Amino acid sequence: MDIEWQTYGNLTNKPGPGEKHIFWEHEDGTKLIRISYQAESGAVLGFNTMGIRYRSEVCIKWIEDGAHIEQVLQQLSLANFDPEFYRLYEQQLVNRYNELEGTALVLKKSRSLKKVFAFLGG
Amino acid sequence: MQTNPSLSLSSPDVRHLTATHKIALALVGLSLLIIVNALFGGAEGMEGPMLWTLLASLGGGILLYAYAEYGNKPAGIKNNGVWFFSETARGSAGWVMGVVLTLFYVALYWFPEWLGLRSEGANTGLVALFNPLSYLLSGQAASQWFVYGTFYTLAILAMGGKFIWKYRHNTYQIVRTSSVMFFQLGFAFLIPEFMARLNSTPEIQSLDVSVPYYDFKNMWPLNYYNFDGYRIDAMTNDGLNALTHNLGFIMLAIGIGSVFIISPILTYFFGKRWYCSWVCGCGGLAETAGDPYRHLSDKSVKAWKIERWLIYSVLALAVIMTVAVVFGYLGERTDQGFWITKQVFTGIVAVTLLGLTTLLWTRPRIFGSIELSIKILASVLMVGITGLTVWALVSGSQQVFFMDAYPLRKWYGFFIGATFSGVVGVGFYPLMGSRVWCRFGCPMAAILGLQQRFFSKFRITTNSGQCISCGNCSTYCEMGIDVRAYAQKGQNIVRSSCVGCGICAAVCPRGVLKLENGPDSGESRMDSVLF
Ligand code: SF4
Ligand code: SF4
């Protein structure tokens, strides 16, 4: 089995009532990111990744704080837990969201441990 | 291939080899045949074709085997069956491999005549077989060390290729292994050969000096002979010629600079991995040729205890030996054109060792976790070495430790340099795992490990919520670290022995582990629970 799959929080296969999903899949079918959030308040509900590793502490803090999806997307790199030198795909997800929602969110690329500490501590 | 009705996830089936596997093994077999044939003098007169066939079939065989193993499967780690496969599970094939490797090292170090080295006249046998390649590179006849170097480099290149194939989904592994292959081929193999070629140019021969054989990336104390008399001589030979003089001086400067400046800085930022699993030749062989055996390392607490006593004893020996040799050598030197004198050297030793002793007792935040008895032992050693060196200087003796430096150096070379790092270190791959030397004996690893443990940003962080306690990480840690124990508790892994190979992170099916260089606040690295 070569699948790595992580889930944090609540996620259903189809968006439940009042829920929205933002979804990106790699064209070779080996990687995906899906985030569910409340349509109205924008609070994130759950994360789902395949072939990409996310840091549980960061995702859980977002979910517990009810962080807004747009804020989460801009900071998404903080959650990335892939080994060094890996290609990162957060930008693709943000682009996707910008396309769908007509927004112009900009991804903060840094995923250094220092930033993560600052985020978790603050 | 019949199917196994068992529902067991870890199929205990005997492995079935495909036709490609068999062709690959036949190629490797052919190369062995050529080696044996050459040992008995069968290659005489046709060294050229024999040698090229040997290198091509060995390298090609290994790569073809890798293709058969991983080529047709999706990317992702395939360690299936390693515990059931004779070669990698201390079965009979593993033992045969261990004995053959051990014998090769015994011959190499103590009985090179078995390999065809002749004290008079031209070499024969296996050594002579390598003449064509040696003439091509350095313009000189091959020695047993050239044979060894070629096999070593070929092993790192071909097995490195196999390694990259196996871990091709993991960029960290690809980059790291390419680096190791580059350093072995360039720095350890080609550059020294080309430098030897300089020696055979008429200009340099006419001056009666020689460019030392020097591998720039090999540092003291791994390279324990770096500061030996003859090396310092060769390096600073102010014989007449500006070229060799400068070259020698640059090499000496690099040697000293890399131990005292470059290495601490890099280790501070990246941990010892920058050397142990990115640059070092011993580490390179362990990571590539040793990869099939990595799970054989002992994970017990007892092994960890033995490891700590052994490796730091070797470090202490290496320091004592080097101090004695360099001091003895400087005492003998008569010409004064050289800035390192006995006085300067004693000063360096005293400042370094006494400085470390002071730090040990005045920085509880860093060293607080060390047991009192160990602290005392280390201090006594360091103060003792300093005291004896100063005493030798004052009393005008040539001998720091009341004995000649030469036998000390000889015994160190015999036990540590040859027996431990070569015979046991590589010969026992199939029995004790791939990093026996790096884990139990290497004084360089000991120094880097201390730095990594106490002054470094490096640690492995854990995403503990995801751990399913499968134990893959501990199994494939070649340094015998019980990674799972940390992962289950959500602790950072800050261990002096971790070489940062990243395999634990690679084999973890849940993405729990990540190698990171983070802010160096002592607490954040050491805290039992990080987040
Ligand atoms: S702990 Fe992980 S990175 Fe460190 S040596 Fe073991 S397997 Fe390699
Ligand atoms: S490999 Fe990963 S999931 Fe398995 S025990 Fe180690 S950290 Fe836990």
XYZ file of C-alpha atoms and ligand atoms in Angstrom:
669
model
C 0.000 0.000 0.000
C 1.517 3.276 -1.050
C -1.187 5.660 0.074
C -0.677 8.182 2.804
C -3.868 9.750 3.958
C -4.463 12.244 6.729
C -7.685 13.651 8.106
C -8.150 16.328 10.731
C -11.537 17.508 11.953
C -14.814 16.756 10.164
C -15.114 16.059 6.490
C -17.814 14.307 4.559
C -17.491 12.993 1.035
C -20.024 15.552 -0.183
C -20.387 18.984 1.451
C -23.105 18.798 4.092
C -25.782 21.475 4.493
C -24.281 24.937 4.921
C -20.834 23.556 4.132
C -18.393 24.193 1.316
C -15.287 22.346 0.162
C -12.180 23.614 -1.510
C -10.380 20.864 -3.348
C -7.254 20.377 -5.408
C -5.901 17.204 -6.947
C -2.557 16.582 -8.607
C -2.976 15.593 -12.222
C -1.180 12.278 -11.683
C -3.796 11.371 -9.097
C -1.362 10.760 -6.240
C -1.892 13.920 -4.214
C -4.829 15.945 -3.055
C -5.841 18.551 -0.501
C -9.417 19.134 0.601
C -10.612 21.592 3.215
C -14.186 21.900 4.399
C -15.591 25.104 5.873
C -18.892 26.707 6.803
C -20.305 28.582 3.844
C -21.566 31.470 5.919
C -18.985 32.148 8.609
C -16.044 30.729 6.659
C -14.874 28.760 9.715
C -12.799 25.720 8.714
C -14.159 22.343 9.754
C -11.742 19.743 8.492
C -8.667 18.884 6.446
C -7.997 15.951 4.229
C -4.738 15.268 2.442
C -3.443 12.431 0.335
C 0.258 12.081 -0.417
C 0.899 15.302 1.473
C 1.650 15.562 5.165
C 0.112 18.173 7.434
C 1.079 19.097 10.967
C -1.686 18.082 13.312
C -1.116 20.833 15.884
C -1.594 23.566 13.305
C -4.718 22.071 11.723
C -6.279 21.432 15.096
C -5.659 24.987 16.239
C -7.364 26.338 13.118
C -10.337 24.075 13.613
C -10.665 24.835 17.307
C -10.319 28.555 16.737
C -12.839 28.415 13.910
C -10.317 30.231 11.744
C -11.650 31.768 8.529
C -10.929 29.775 5.386
C -9.254 32.731 3.681
C -6.933 33.250 6.604
C -6.155 29.531 6.661
C -5.417 29.450 2.949
C -3.004 32.331 3.203
C -1.153 30.633 6.072
C -1.516 27.123 4.732
C 2.222 26.557 4.356
C 2.532 26.517 8.136
C 0.669 23.232 8.205
C 2.869 21.508 5.644
C 4.884 18.680 7.196
C 6.467 17.184 4.063
C 10.197 16.426 4.202
C 12.750 18.952 3.053
C 13.145 19.604 -0.686
C 9.632 18.445 -1.476
C 7.555 20.337 -3.987
C 4.762 22.127 -2.248
C 1.253 22.395 -3.599
C -0.439 24.891 -1.308
C -0.178 27.532 -4.036
C -2.300 25.409 -6.364
C -5.059 25.197 -3.785
C -4.970 28.950 -3.198
C -5.084 29.573 -6.954
C -8.075 27.314 -7.169
C -9.880 29.230 -4.443
C -9.043 32.558 -6.064
C -10.456 31.271 -9.355
C -13.682 30.046 -7.794
C -14.315 32.930 -5.451
C -12.802 35.743 -7.445
C -10.509 36.650 -4.562
C -6.823 37.558 -4.684
C -5.412 35.703 -1.715
C -1.647 35.530 -1.491
C 0.054 32.514 0.052
C 2.766 33.132 2.634
C 5.325 30.563 1.599
C 7.411 30.164 4.727
C 6.965 26.933 6.642
C 9.896 27.401 9.000
C 9.667 25.976 12.453
C 10.112 29.460 13.870
C 6.927 30.689 12.203
C 5.098 27.592 13.344
C 6.133 28.189 16.956
C 5.062 31.803 16.693
C 1.686 30.743 15.306
C 1.057 28.060 17.896
C 2.257 30.216 20.749
C 0.199 33.265 19.763
C 3.688 -17.751 -8.997
C 0.994 -19.348 -6.892
C -1.060 -17.159 -4.627
C -0.935 -17.481 -0.897
C -4.363 -17.909 0.699
C -3.120 -16.396 3.954
C -4.610 -13.049 4.848
C -1.399 -11.916 6.474
C -0.408 -8.453 5.319
C 3.302 -9.185 5.560
C 3.484 -12.071 3.136
C 5.852 -14.724 4.479
C 6.274 -16.219 1.017
C 9.690 -17.076 -0.204
C 10.610 -14.454 -2.761
C 10.362 -15.453 -6.362
C 13.034 -13.993 -8.554
C 12.085 -12.844 -12.022
C 14.158 -13.497 -15.125
C 15.549 -9.955 -14.909
C 16.669 -10.604 -11.340
C 18.457 -13.710 -12.524
C 20.233 -11.976 -15.384
C 21.332 -9.263 -12.966
C 22.659 -11.820 -10.513
C 24.456 -13.604 -13.343
C 26.210 -10.344 -14.235
C 27.318 -9.884 -10.631
C 28.431 -13.516 -10.662
C 30.484 -12.865 -13.778
C 32.285 -10.023 -12.035
C 33.040 -12.270 -9.065
C 34.428 -14.863 -11.447
C 36.753 -12.277 -12.969
C 37.936 -11.254 -9.504
C 38.670 -14.827 -8.439
C 40.336 -15.531 -11.759
C 42.511 -12.445 -11.361
C 43.425 -13.411 -7.797
C 44.942 -16.579 -9.181
C 46.781 -14.716 -11.870
C 44.390 -15.608 -14.653
C 44.093 -12.061 -15.947
C 47.701 -11.558 -16.855
C 48.207 -10.095 -20.265
C 44.583 -9.163 -20.740
C 44.050 -6.780 -17.834
C 42.344 -4.194 -20.004
C 39.332 -6.131 -21.294
C 39.001 -8.081 -18.053
C 38.921 -4.943 -15.928
C 36.364 -3.134 -18.054
C 34.167 -6.233 -18.150
C 34.450 -6.517 -14.379
C 33.450 -2.911 -13.725
C 30.663 -2.950 -16.296
C 29.148 -6.239 -15.182
C 29.298 -5.360 -11.486
C 27.831 -1.888 -11.908
C 25.384 -2.993 -14.578
C 24.324 -6.049 -12.590
C 23.495 -3.991 -9.531
C 21.526 -1.437 -11.527
C 19.656 -4.144 -13.432
C 18.782 -5.776 -10.124
C 17.460 -2.444 -8.896
C 15.364 -2.201 -12.044
C 13.955 -5.673 -11.425
C 13.171 -4.717 -7.832
C 11.633 -1.305 -8.304
C 11.315 -0.570 -12.006
C 7.828 -1.832 -12.668
C 6.303 -0.844 -9.390
C 4.789 2.452 -8.326
C 7.123 4.761 -6.405
C 7.104 4.096 -2.691
C 9.298 2.132 -0.350
C 9.453 -1.591 -0.944
C 11.065 -3.320 1.960
C 8.881 -6.363 1.522
C 10.411 -9.552 2.756
C 13.676 -8.168 4.113
C 13.204 -10.250 7.231
C 12.624 -13.407 5.191
C 15.393 -13.016 2.670
C 18.552 -14.929 3.495
C 20.848 -12.127 2.381
C 19.233 -9.447 4.499
C 18.023 -11.481 7.472
C 21.319 -12.928 8.704
C 20.614 -16.094 6.763
C 23.300 -18.201 5.148
C 23.692 -15.791 2.230
C 24.154 -12.947 4.680
C 26.830 -14.863 6.561
C 28.686 -15.752 3.375
C 28.627 -12.098 2.391
C 29.895 -11.098 5.839
C 32.760 -13.587 5.734
C 33.794 -12.601 2.196
C 33.801 -8.894 3.049
C 35.719 -9.520 6.269
C 38.330 -11.583 4.449
C 38.697 -8.886 1.836
C 39.456 -6.327 4.539
C 41.867 -8.654 6.324
C 43.740 -9.153 3.067
C 43.653 -5.462 2.289
C 45.080 -4.294 5.601
C 47.425 -7.057 6.630
C 48.052 -9.402 3.739
C 47.993 -7.285 0.592
C 50.229 -9.882 -1.020
C 47.146 -12.108 -1.220
C 45.708 -9.536 -3.562
C 48.851 -9.511 -5.641
C 50.900 -6.694 -4.118
C 54.597 -7.356 -4.622
C 57.327 -5.594 -2.721
C 59.685 -6.172 -5.596
C 58.874 -6.046 -9.236
C 55.486 -5.451 -10.768
C 52.305 -6.349 -8.940
C 50.309 -9.358 -9.989
C 46.860 -10.721 -9.395
C 43.961 -8.466 -8.529
C 46.132 -5.411 -8.005
C 47.648 -5.757 -11.456
C 44.184 -6.123 -12.944
C 43.500 -2.507 -11.971
C 46.591 -1.112 -13.657
C 44.834 0.095 -16.811
C 42.450 2.312 -14.831
C 45.180 3.541 -12.536
C 47.434 4.515 -15.429
C 44.519 6.325 -16.988
C 43.874 8.409 -13.862
C 47.157 8.959 -12.087
C 49.703 7.652 -14.542
C 50.987 5.198 -11.966
C 50.618 1.490 -11.331
C 47.752 0.403 -9.103
C 48.208 -0.390 -5.423
C 45.908 -2.394 -3.187
C 44.425 0.939 -2.044
C 43.578 1.850 -5.585
C 41.736 -1.467 -5.968
C 39.890 -0.745 -2.751
C 39.096 2.835 -3.759
C 37.699 1.717 -7.081
C 35.466 -0.944 -5.552
C 34.378 1.510 -2.882
C 33.473 4.186 -5.387
C 31.732 1.723 -7.666
C 29.729 0.397 -4.714
C 28.607 3.882 -3.736
C 27.720 4.800 -7.308
C 25.889 1.618 -8.290
C 24.215 0.976 -4.951
C 23.508 4.709 -4.759
C 21.671 4.342 -8.052
C 19.692 1.484 -6.566
C 18.978 3.542 -3.457
C 17.702 6.479 -5.481
C 15.489 4.157 -7.475
C 14.059 2.711 -4.302
C 13.369 6.093 -2.697
C 12.561 7.955 -5.903
C 9.418 9.527 -4.465
C 11.458 11.221 -1.737
C 13.339 14.311 -2.821
C 15.358 14.510 0.379
C 16.795 11.047 -0.242
C 17.570 11.810 -3.880
C 19.412 15.033 -3.083
C 21.295 13.542 -0.167
C 22.412 10.454 -2.062
C 23.498 12.443 -5.088
C 25.617 14.526 -2.746
C 27.263 11.462 -1.228
C 27.942 10.017 -4.685
C 29.432 13.289 -5.840
C 31.766 13.607 -2.872
C 32.936 10.027 -3.151
C 33.607 10.165 -6.865
C 35.147 13.610 -6.931
C 36.771 14.280 -3.606
C 37.688 10.826 -2.392
C 38.538 9.187 -5.687
C 39.321 11.407 -8.647
C 40.943 14.495 -7.093
C 43.534 12.548 -5.075
C 44.362 10.508 -8.167
C 44.823 13.643 -10.240
C 46.961 15.107 -7.497
C 49.081 11.996 -7.584
C 49.406 12.613 -11.276
C 50.996 15.976 -10.463
C 53.723 14.082 -8.668
C 54.679 12.252 -11.779
C 55.159 15.439 -13.762
C 58.853 16.063 -14.398
C 58.817 19.553 -12.829
C 57.764 18.225 -9.471
C 59.867 15.114 -9.634
C 62.928 17.189 -10.288
C 62.320 19.040 -7.025
C 62.224 15.910 -4.941
C 59.060 16.925 -3.142
C 55.678 15.397 -3.392
C 52.096 16.525 -3.269
C 50.396 14.619 -0.470
C 47.547 12.293 -1.180
C 44.733 14.238 0.343
C 41.022 13.871 0.446
C 39.733 17.358 1.200
C 36.550 16.214 2.773
C 38.120 13.743 5.169
C 38.527 15.432 8.508
C 40.386 14.773 11.651
C 39.628 12.735 13.769
C 38.037 10.380 11.262
C 41.149 10.907 9.250
C 43.334 10.315 12.277
C 46.553 10.504 10.298
C 45.774 13.999 9.032
C 48.234 15.696 11.357
C 50.906 13.041 11.394
C 54.428 14.182 10.972
C 54.834 13.125 7.423
C 51.614 14.741 6.460
C 52.460 18.053 8.048
C 55.798 17.731 6.349
C 54.348 17.053 2.975
C 51.814 19.773 3.447
C 54.179 22.511 4.446
C 57.186 21.377 2.552
C 58.797 24.679 1.859
C 60.968 22.861 -0.598
C 61.835 25.311 -3.264
C 58.646 25.200 -5.178
C 55.916 27.704 -4.605
C 53.276 25.483 -6.132
C 53.637 22.528 -3.793
C 54.322 24.799 -0.882
C 51.122 26.729 -1.345
C 49.107 23.667 -2.147
C 50.373 21.946 0.968
C 49.700 24.976 3.077
C 46.190 25.368 1.685
C 45.482 21.749 2.482
C 46.700 22.102 6.032
C 44.621 25.244 6.456
C 41.547 23.473 5.116
C 42.223 20.576 7.456
C 42.408 22.767 10.536
C 39.678 25.122 9.404
C 37.225 22.343 8.722
C 37.581 20.866 12.194
C 37.447 24.081 14.159
C 35.350 26.404 12.023
C 33.412 24.888 9.135
C 32.220 21.809 10.959
C 30.847 23.528 14.089
C 28.990 26.094 11.984
C 27.391 23.558 9.678
C 26.550 21.267 12.568
C 24.961 24.159 14.410
C 22.612 24.875 11.532
C 21.945 21.424 10.122
C 23.025 18.807 12.659
C 25.632 16.186 12.041
C 23.804 14.988 8.966
C 25.589 17.568 6.816
C 28.662 15.355 7.192
C 27.485 11.873 8.154
C 24.875 11.376 5.521
C 25.705 14.027 2.924
C 29.484 14.043 2.592
C 31.316 11.281 4.458
C 32.595 8.278 2.538
C 32.023 5.794 5.379
C 28.523 7.107 5.791
C 28.101 7.065 2.033
C 28.924 3.392 1.815
C 26.641 2.612 4.739
C 23.758 4.483 3.166
C 24.093 2.981 -0.288
C 25.722 -0.450 -0.131
C 24.504 -0.894 3.432
C 20.898 0.050 2.775
C 19.656 -3.559 2.425
C 20.991 -4.274 5.919
C 19.868 -1.182 7.780
C 17.151 -2.935 9.770
C 19.718 -5.253 11.407
C 20.977 -2.613 13.845
C 20.353 -3.463 17.474
C 17.653 -1.274 19.041
C 18.073 -2.372 22.645
C 18.933 -0.017 25.488
C 21.935 -2.219 26.173
C 23.274 -1.565 22.689
C 22.764 2.147 23.282
C 24.808 1.944 26.480
C 27.633 0.036 24.776
C 27.509 2.549 21.958
C 28.035 5.503 24.272
C 30.944 3.983 26.151
C 32.656 2.755 23.038
C 32.360 5.788 20.840
C 33.514 8.268 23.449
C 36.407 6.004 24.429
C 37.524 5.979 20.811
C 37.240 9.749 20.731
C 39.387 10.049 23.864
C 41.954 7.694 22.332
C 41.994 9.651 19.095
C 42.632 12.892 20.972
C 45.392 11.372 23.111
C 47.012 9.762 20.095
C 46.929 12.917 18.005
C 48.285 15.103 20.794
C 51.121 12.658 21.376
C 52.002 12.312 17.700
C 51.890 15.992 16.841
C 53.767 16.973 19.986
C 56.447 14.385 19.406
C 56.801 15.482 15.827
C 57.046 19.195 16.607
C 59.688 18.416 19.200
C 61.821 16.754 16.581
C 61.602 19.511 14.075
C 64.666 21.648 13.971
C 63.939 24.269 11.364
C 62.038 27.199 12.750
C 60.312 28.459 9.647
C 57.033 26.973 10.699
C 54.516 28.846 12.814
C 53.170 25.885 14.769
C 55.705 25.234 17.490
C 55.480 23.037 20.549
C 54.474 26.069 22.579
C 51.711 27.112 20.207
C 50.413 23.574 20.010
C 50.331 23.160 23.783
C 48.472 26.437 23.956
C 45.844 25.237 21.480
C 45.368 21.975 23.380
C 45.082 23.746 26.720
C 42.647 26.403 25.561
C 40.409 23.890 23.794
C 40.251 21.257 26.519
C 40.174 23.576 29.526
C 37.621 25.740 27.776
C 35.377 22.740 27.239
C 35.800 21.644 30.840
C 34.792 25.087 32.070
C 31.749 25.124 29.805
C 30.761 21.697 31.053
C 30.444 22.969 34.612
C 29.173 26.488 34.032
C 26.365 25.891 31.562
C 23.799 23.809 33.408
C 21.099 24.813 30.943
C 22.956 22.994 28.192
C 24.767 20.229 30.025
C 22.429 19.815 32.987
C 21.191 16.456 31.794
C 24.595 14.773 31.921
C 25.204 12.519 34.887
C 27.593 13.832 37.480
C 29.938 10.843 37.272
C 30.270 11.245 33.510
C 30.983 14.940 33.886
C 33.726 14.203 36.381
C 35.225 11.508 34.184
C 35.258 13.778 31.135
C 36.789 16.637 33.116
C 39.506 14.443 34.592
C 40.380 13.235 31.106
C 40.512 16.680 29.551
C 42.421 18.269 32.429
C 44.715 15.248 32.524
C 45.620 15.472 28.858
C 46.288 19.184 29.207
C 48.365 18.686 32.326
C 50.542 16.012 30.749
C 51.077 18.077 27.620
C 52.107 21.124 29.638
C 54.354 18.948 31.789
C 56.054 17.524 28.714
C 56.646 21.045 27.424
C 58.080 22.257 30.736
C 60.258 19.229 31.291
C 61.502 19.362 27.740
C 60.400 15.820 27.050
C 59.408 14.572 23.631
C 56.876 12.183 25.082
C 53.550 13.494 26.288
C 52.225 10.340 27.862
C 55.541 8.893 29.042
C 55.753 6.786 25.963
C 56.782 7.141 22.406
C 54.041 8.455 20.176
C 54.833 6.027 17.424
C 53.549 2.773 19.004
C 50.480 4.637 20.214
C 49.767 5.729 16.693
C 50.475 2.259 15.389
C 48.123 0.542 17.791
C 45.419 3.088 17.177
C 45.798 2.507 13.468
C 45.659 -1.242 13.962
C 42.690 -1.456 16.315
C 40.613 1.539 15.395
C 41.689 2.524 11.910
C 41.838 -0.934 10.390
C 40.074 -3.478 12.581
C 37.169 -1.392 13.770
C 36.409 0.860 10.849
C 37.273 -1.587 8.084
C 37.013 -5.210 9.087
C 34.185 -4.882 11.602
C 32.754 -1.676 10.211
C 32.070 -2.936 6.719
C 32.652 -6.683 7.009
C 29.819 -6.965 9.529
C 27.228 -5.067 7.491
C 25.177 -8.212 6.863
C 25.287 -9.155 10.540
C 25.031 -5.984 12.595
C 23.535 -3.436 10.243
C 25.129 -0.847 8.060
C 26.399 1.730 10.486
C 28.400 -0.347 12.947
C 31.440 1.889 12.655
C 29.508 5.155 12.534
C 27.505 4.172 15.560
C 30.023 2.476 17.828
C 33.406 3.712 16.758
C 33.741 6.837 14.695
C 35.417 9.633 16.692
C 34.220 12.179 14.143
C 30.645 11.060 14.733
C 31.305 11.378 18.464
C 32.367 15.020 18.153
C 29.600 15.915 15.729
C 27.130 14.042 17.913
C 28.052 16.046 20.986
C 27.611 19.211 18.996
C 24.321 18.020 17.620
C 23.045 17.129 21.042
C 24.097 20.345 22.761
C 24.630 23.089 20.184
C 22.489 22.606 17.161
C 19.196 23.599 15.644
C 18.568 20.136 14.326
C 15.911 17.825 15.681
C 13.251 15.468 14.355
C 9.807 16.722 15.202
C 6.849 14.420 15.575
C 3.291 14.797 14.429
C 2.279 12.561 17.245
C -1.457 12.510 16.726
C -0.895 10.402 13.622
C 1.393 7.679 15.011
C -0.041 4.172 14.805
C 2.917 2.552 16.598
C 3.757 0.381 13.605
C 7.473 0.580 14.419
C 8.709 1.037 10.845
C 10.768 4.019 11.926
C 12.650 2.135 14.643
C 13.129 -0.892 12.424
C 14.809 1.008 9.616
C 16.853 3.359 11.766
C 20.387 2.257 11.025
C 21.670 3.940 14.183
C 19.501 1.779 16.378
C 17.428 4.657 17.714
C 14.028 3.615 18.969
C 12.275 6.375 17.080
C 8.848 4.986 17.805
C 9.296 5.466 21.552
C 9.693 9.194 20.933
C 6.945 9.373 18.335
C 4.406 7.753 20.622
C 5.089 10.348 23.291
C 5.168 13.244 20.876
C 8.752 14.017 21.829
C 11.381 15.605 19.677
C 14.166 13.276 18.714
C 17.397 14.943 19.752
C 19.947 12.184 19.811
C 23.654 12.568 19.342
C 23.797 9.441 17.221
C 21.112 10.425 14.693
C 22.813 10.913 11.347
C 19.786 12.588 9.825
C 19.387 10.059 7.052
C 15.682 10.809 6.984
C 14.768 7.167 6.489
C 12.541 7.076 9.560
C 10.538 9.929 8.088
C 10.503 8.229 4.689
C 9.250 4.840 5.856
C 6.644 6.189 8.256
C 3.260 5.406 6.711
C 1.557 8.170 8.665
C 3.834 11.114 8.041
C 4.709 11.468 11.710
C 8.351 12.457 11.482
C 10.103 15.430 9.985
C 13.744 16.471 10.098
C 13.907 20.156 10.941
C 16.347 22.901 11.718
C 14.460 25.170 14.045
C 15.139 27.951 16.481
C 17.734 26.959 19.005
C 16.045 27.700 22.245
C 17.292 24.903 24.449
C 13.846 24.239 25.870
C 12.022 23.869 22.613
C 14.379 21.134 21.512
C 14.547 19.297 24.784
C 11.053 19.625 26.140
C 9.537 16.234 26.510
C 6.411 17.371 24.725
C 7.066 19.982 22.129
C 3.769 21.512 21.296
S 16.472 8.699 13.764
Fe 15.802 8.733 11.624
S 17.087 10.270 10.626
Fe 18.075 9.700 12.571
S 19.489 8.071 12.029
Fe 17.576 7.082 12.673
S 16.423 6.782 10.749
Fe 18.066 8.261 10.319
S 6.706 4.693 11.467
Fe 5.386 6.433 11.932
S 3.427 5.536 12.547
Fe 4.953 3.895 12.636
S 5.658 3.925 14.781
Fe 7.071 5.232 13.614
S 6.223 7.290 13.821
Fe 4.608 5.864 14.427
